[in-house]
Coordinates of C-alpha atoms and ligand atoms in Angstrom, one line a residue:
M1 CA -25.2 14.8 -66.3
N2 CA -21.1 13.7 -66.0
C3 CA -19.0 13.8 -63.5
P4 CA -16.1 17.0 -64.1
V5 CA -13.3 15.1 -63.2
C6 CA -14.3 11.6 -64.4
E7 CA -15.9 12.6 -67.3
S8 CA -16.7 9.5 -68.8
T9 CA -18.8 8.5 -65.1
E10 CA -22.7 9.8 -64.9
L11 CA -23.9 11.7 -61.7
I12 CA -26.0 9.7 -60.3
Q13 CA -29.3 11.1 -57.3
G14 CA -27.8 11.9 -53.9
A15 CA -28.4 13.4 -50.8
L16 CA -25.9 15.6 -48.6
E17 CA -28.9 16.4 -46.0
A18 CA -32.0 15.4 -45.2
N19 CA -33.3 18.3 -47.2
L20 CA -30.3 18.7 -49.7
T21 CA -30.0 17.1 -52.7
S22 CA -26.8 16.5 -54.9
M23 CA -25.6 14.4 -57.8
K24 CA -23.1 11.9 -56.9
C25 CA -19.8 10.4 -58.7
P26 CA -19.8 6.8 -57.5
D27 CA -16.2 6.7 -58.7
C28 CA -14.7 10.2 -56.9
K29 CA -17.2 10.1 -54.7
G30 CA -17.9 14.2 -55.6
N31 CA -21.0 16.3 -55.5
W32 CA -22.6 18.7 -57.4
I33 CA -25.1 21.0 -55.7
H34 CA -27.6 23.0 -58.0
G35 CA -27.3 26.3 -56.8
A36 CA -30.7 26.9 -56.1
E37 CA -30.6 23.7 -54.3
Y38 CA -28.7 25.3 -52.1
W39 CA -30.4 28.0 -51.3
K40 CA -33.4 26.4 -50.9
W41 CA -31.7 24.1 -47.9
L42 CA -30.5 26.6 -46.5
E43 CA -33.4 28.8 -45.9
K44 CA -35.0 25.4 -43.8
H45 CA -31.4 25.2 -42.1
G46 CA -31.8 27.8 -39.9
P47 CA -29.6 30.5 -38.1
N48 CA -25.8 30.3 -39.6
L49 CA -23.7 27.7 -37.3
P50 CA -20.8 29.1 -35.5
E51 CA -17.6 27.7 -37.1
M52 CA -15.5 24.8 -35.2
P53 CA -11.8 25.8 -34.8
E54 CA -10.8 22.1 -35.0
P55 CA -12.1 19.3 -37.4
V56 CA -14.2 16.7 -35.8
N57 CA -12.3 14.4 -38.1
D58 CA -9.5 14.6 -40.5
L59 CA -10.3 14.1 -44.1
Q60 CA -8.7 14.6 -46.8
S61 CA -9.9 16.3 -50.4
S62 CA -9.4 14.4 -53.9
E63 CA -9.4 17.5 -55.5
T64 CA -6.9 17.9 -57.9
G65 CA -6.3 21.2 -58.6
K66 CA -7.3 20.9 -62.3
Y67 CA -9.8 23.6 -63.6
L68 CA -13.6 21.8 -64.1
D69 CA -16.1 22.4 -66.5
C70 CA -19.6 22.6 -65.5
P71 CA -21.5 19.5 -65.9
E72 CA -24.8 21.0 -66.4
C73 CA -23.8 24.1 -69.0
Q74 CA -19.9 23.5 -69.7
F75 CA -19.0 27.1 -68.7
R76 CA -14.9 26.7 -67.0
M77 CA -15.7 26.5 -63.0
S78 CA -13.8 29.5 -61.2
K79 CA -12.1 27.8 -58.2
F80 CA -12.8 29.5 -54.9
L81 CA -10.8 29.4 -51.1
V82 CA -12.3 28.4 -48.6
G83 CA -9.6 29.2 -46.1
H84 CA -9.8 29.1 -42.3
G85 CA -7.1 26.0 -42.3
I86 CA -8.7 24.3 -45.4
G87 CA -6.3 23.4 -48.3
F88 CA -9.2 22.8 -50.9
T89 CA -11.1 25.2 -52.8
L90 CA -14.6 25.2 -54.1
D91 CA -15.1 25.2 -57.8
H92 CA -18.4 27.6 -58.8
C93 CA -20.1 28.2 -62.1
E94 CA -20.9 31.4 -62.4
G95 CA -23.2 30.6 -65.4
C96 CA -25.6 28.8 -63.3
K97 CA -24.7 29.4 -60.1
G98 CA -23.8 25.3 -59.3
I99 CA -20.9 24.0 -56.8
W100 CA -18.5 21.3 -57.4
L101 CA -17.2 19.7 -54.3
D102 CA -14.8 17.2 -54.5
G103 CA -14.8 13.5 -52.5
N104 CA -15.1 14.6 -48.6
E105 CA -15.1 18.1 -49.1
W106 CA -18.5 18.5 -48.1
E107 CA -18.0 16.4 -45.1
A108 CA -14.5 18.1 -44.2
L109 CA -17.0 21.7 -44.7
K110 CA -19.2 20.1 -42.1
S111 CA -16.9 19.0 -39.4
R112 CA -15.8 22.7 -39.7
N113 CA -19.6 24.1 -39.7
L114 CA -18.5 25.8 -42.5
H115 CA -21.0 23.8 -44.7
D116 CA -23.3 26.3 -44.5
D117 CA -20.9 29.2 -45.6
L118 CA -20.4 28.5 -49.2
N119 CA -22.7 31.6 -49.9
A120 CA -20.1 34.2 -48.1
M121 CA -17.1 32.0 -49.3
L122 CA -18.4 33.0 -53.0
T123 CA -17.8 37.0 -52.1
E124 CA -14.9 39.1 -52.8
F125 CA -14.5 39.6 -49.4
W126 CA -14.0 36.3 -48.1
Q127 CA -11.7 35.4 -51.2
A128 CA -9.6 38.4 -50.2
S129 CA -9.4 37.4 -46.6
A130 CA -8.8 33.8 -47.6
R131 CA -5.9 35.0 -50.5
R132 CA -4.2 36.8 -47.3
E133 CA -4.6 33.9 -45.1
A134 CA -3.0 31.8 -48.0
R135 CA 0.2 34.7 -48.6
R136 CA 0.6 34.5 -44.8
K137 CA 1.1 30.6 -44.6
H138 CA 3.3 30.7 -47.5
L139 CA 5.4 33.5 -46.1
E140 CA 5.8 31.7 -42.6
K141 CA 6.9 28.7 -44.3
I142 CA 9.8 30.1 -45.9
Y143 CA 10.7 32.3 -43.0
T144 CA 10.8 29.1 -41.0
Q145 CA 12.6 27.5 -43.7
K146 CA 15.0 30.2 -43.6
F147 CA 15.6 31.0 -39.7
G148 CA 14.5 27.2 -38.6
A149 CA 11.2 26.9 -36.4
E150 CA 13.0 27.9 -32.8
D151 CA 14.8 31.6 -34.2
F152 CA 11.3 32.0 -36.6
A153 CA 9.2 31.7 -33.2
E154 CA 12.2 33.9 -31.4
I155 CA 12.4 37.2 -33.9
R156 CA 8.3 36.8 -33.9
R157 CA 7.8 37.0 -30.7
V158 CA 10.4 40.2 -30.4
R159 CA 8.6 41.7 -33.1
V160 CA 5.7 41.4 -31.3
W161 CA 7.4 43.1 -28.2
L162 CA 8.9 46.0 -30.4
D163 CA 5.6 46.9 -32.3
N164 CA 4.1 47.3 -29.1
H165 CA 6.9 49.2 -27.6
R166 CA 6.5 53.2 -27.0
N167 CA 10.1 53.5 -27.8
K168 CA 9.7 51.0 -31.1
Q169 CA 12.4 53.0 -33.3
E170 CA 14.6 54.0 -30.9
L171 CA 15.2 50.3 -29.8
I172 CA 15.2 49.2 -33.9
A173 CA 17.4 52.2 -34.2
F174 CA 20.1 50.8 -31.0
L175 CA 19.7 47.4 -32.4
T176 CA 20.6 48.0 -36.1
D177 CA 23.1 50.9 -34.9
K178 CA 26.9 48.9 -35.4
D179 CA 28.4 50.1 -32.2
P180 CA 25.7 51.7 -30.2
F181 CA 28.2 53.1 -27.0
G182 CA 30.5 54.6 -30.0
I183 CA 33.8 52.9 -28.6
Ligands
ZN201 ZN1 -16.3 11.7 -60.7
ZN202 ZN1 -23.1 25.2 -65.1

């Protein structure tokens, strides 16, 4: 079985955890996890660990962003967002249920305790929330470029204040009226 990224490199037997084997690429350090292996590990792993807000260490994924073919059944794999501040995606084969993780991705997920949530990441519920998060981040970037970080922080503060104000509509009307005092 060859690496879906390096293509000509053969995957070798490895282990991500004591009870979780993977097929590892000696070149790009990616890991192929059989769907069934992950479910078995999850059962033994015990209760879902609470998510850690900050990563223990700042690991960079070696993800290239291109679509990959499943190393087992050659199906084109789908990309699933991780979200929660993590920028890379998981590659998942709908055919055999296997998961491809690029180099460092298991470690990065583990440092946030998200490594026992791969099953949840593959649900539409998780994906919809991750898409909302990505969209919010994208818009924040655009507004920060447009207004500058300081003004953007200020307008957001005003917005929160307005949103929670019982006279919100009147305040907005006052703010946008060219001549509120009629002079
Ligand atoms: Zn590789
Ligand atoms: Zn497959």
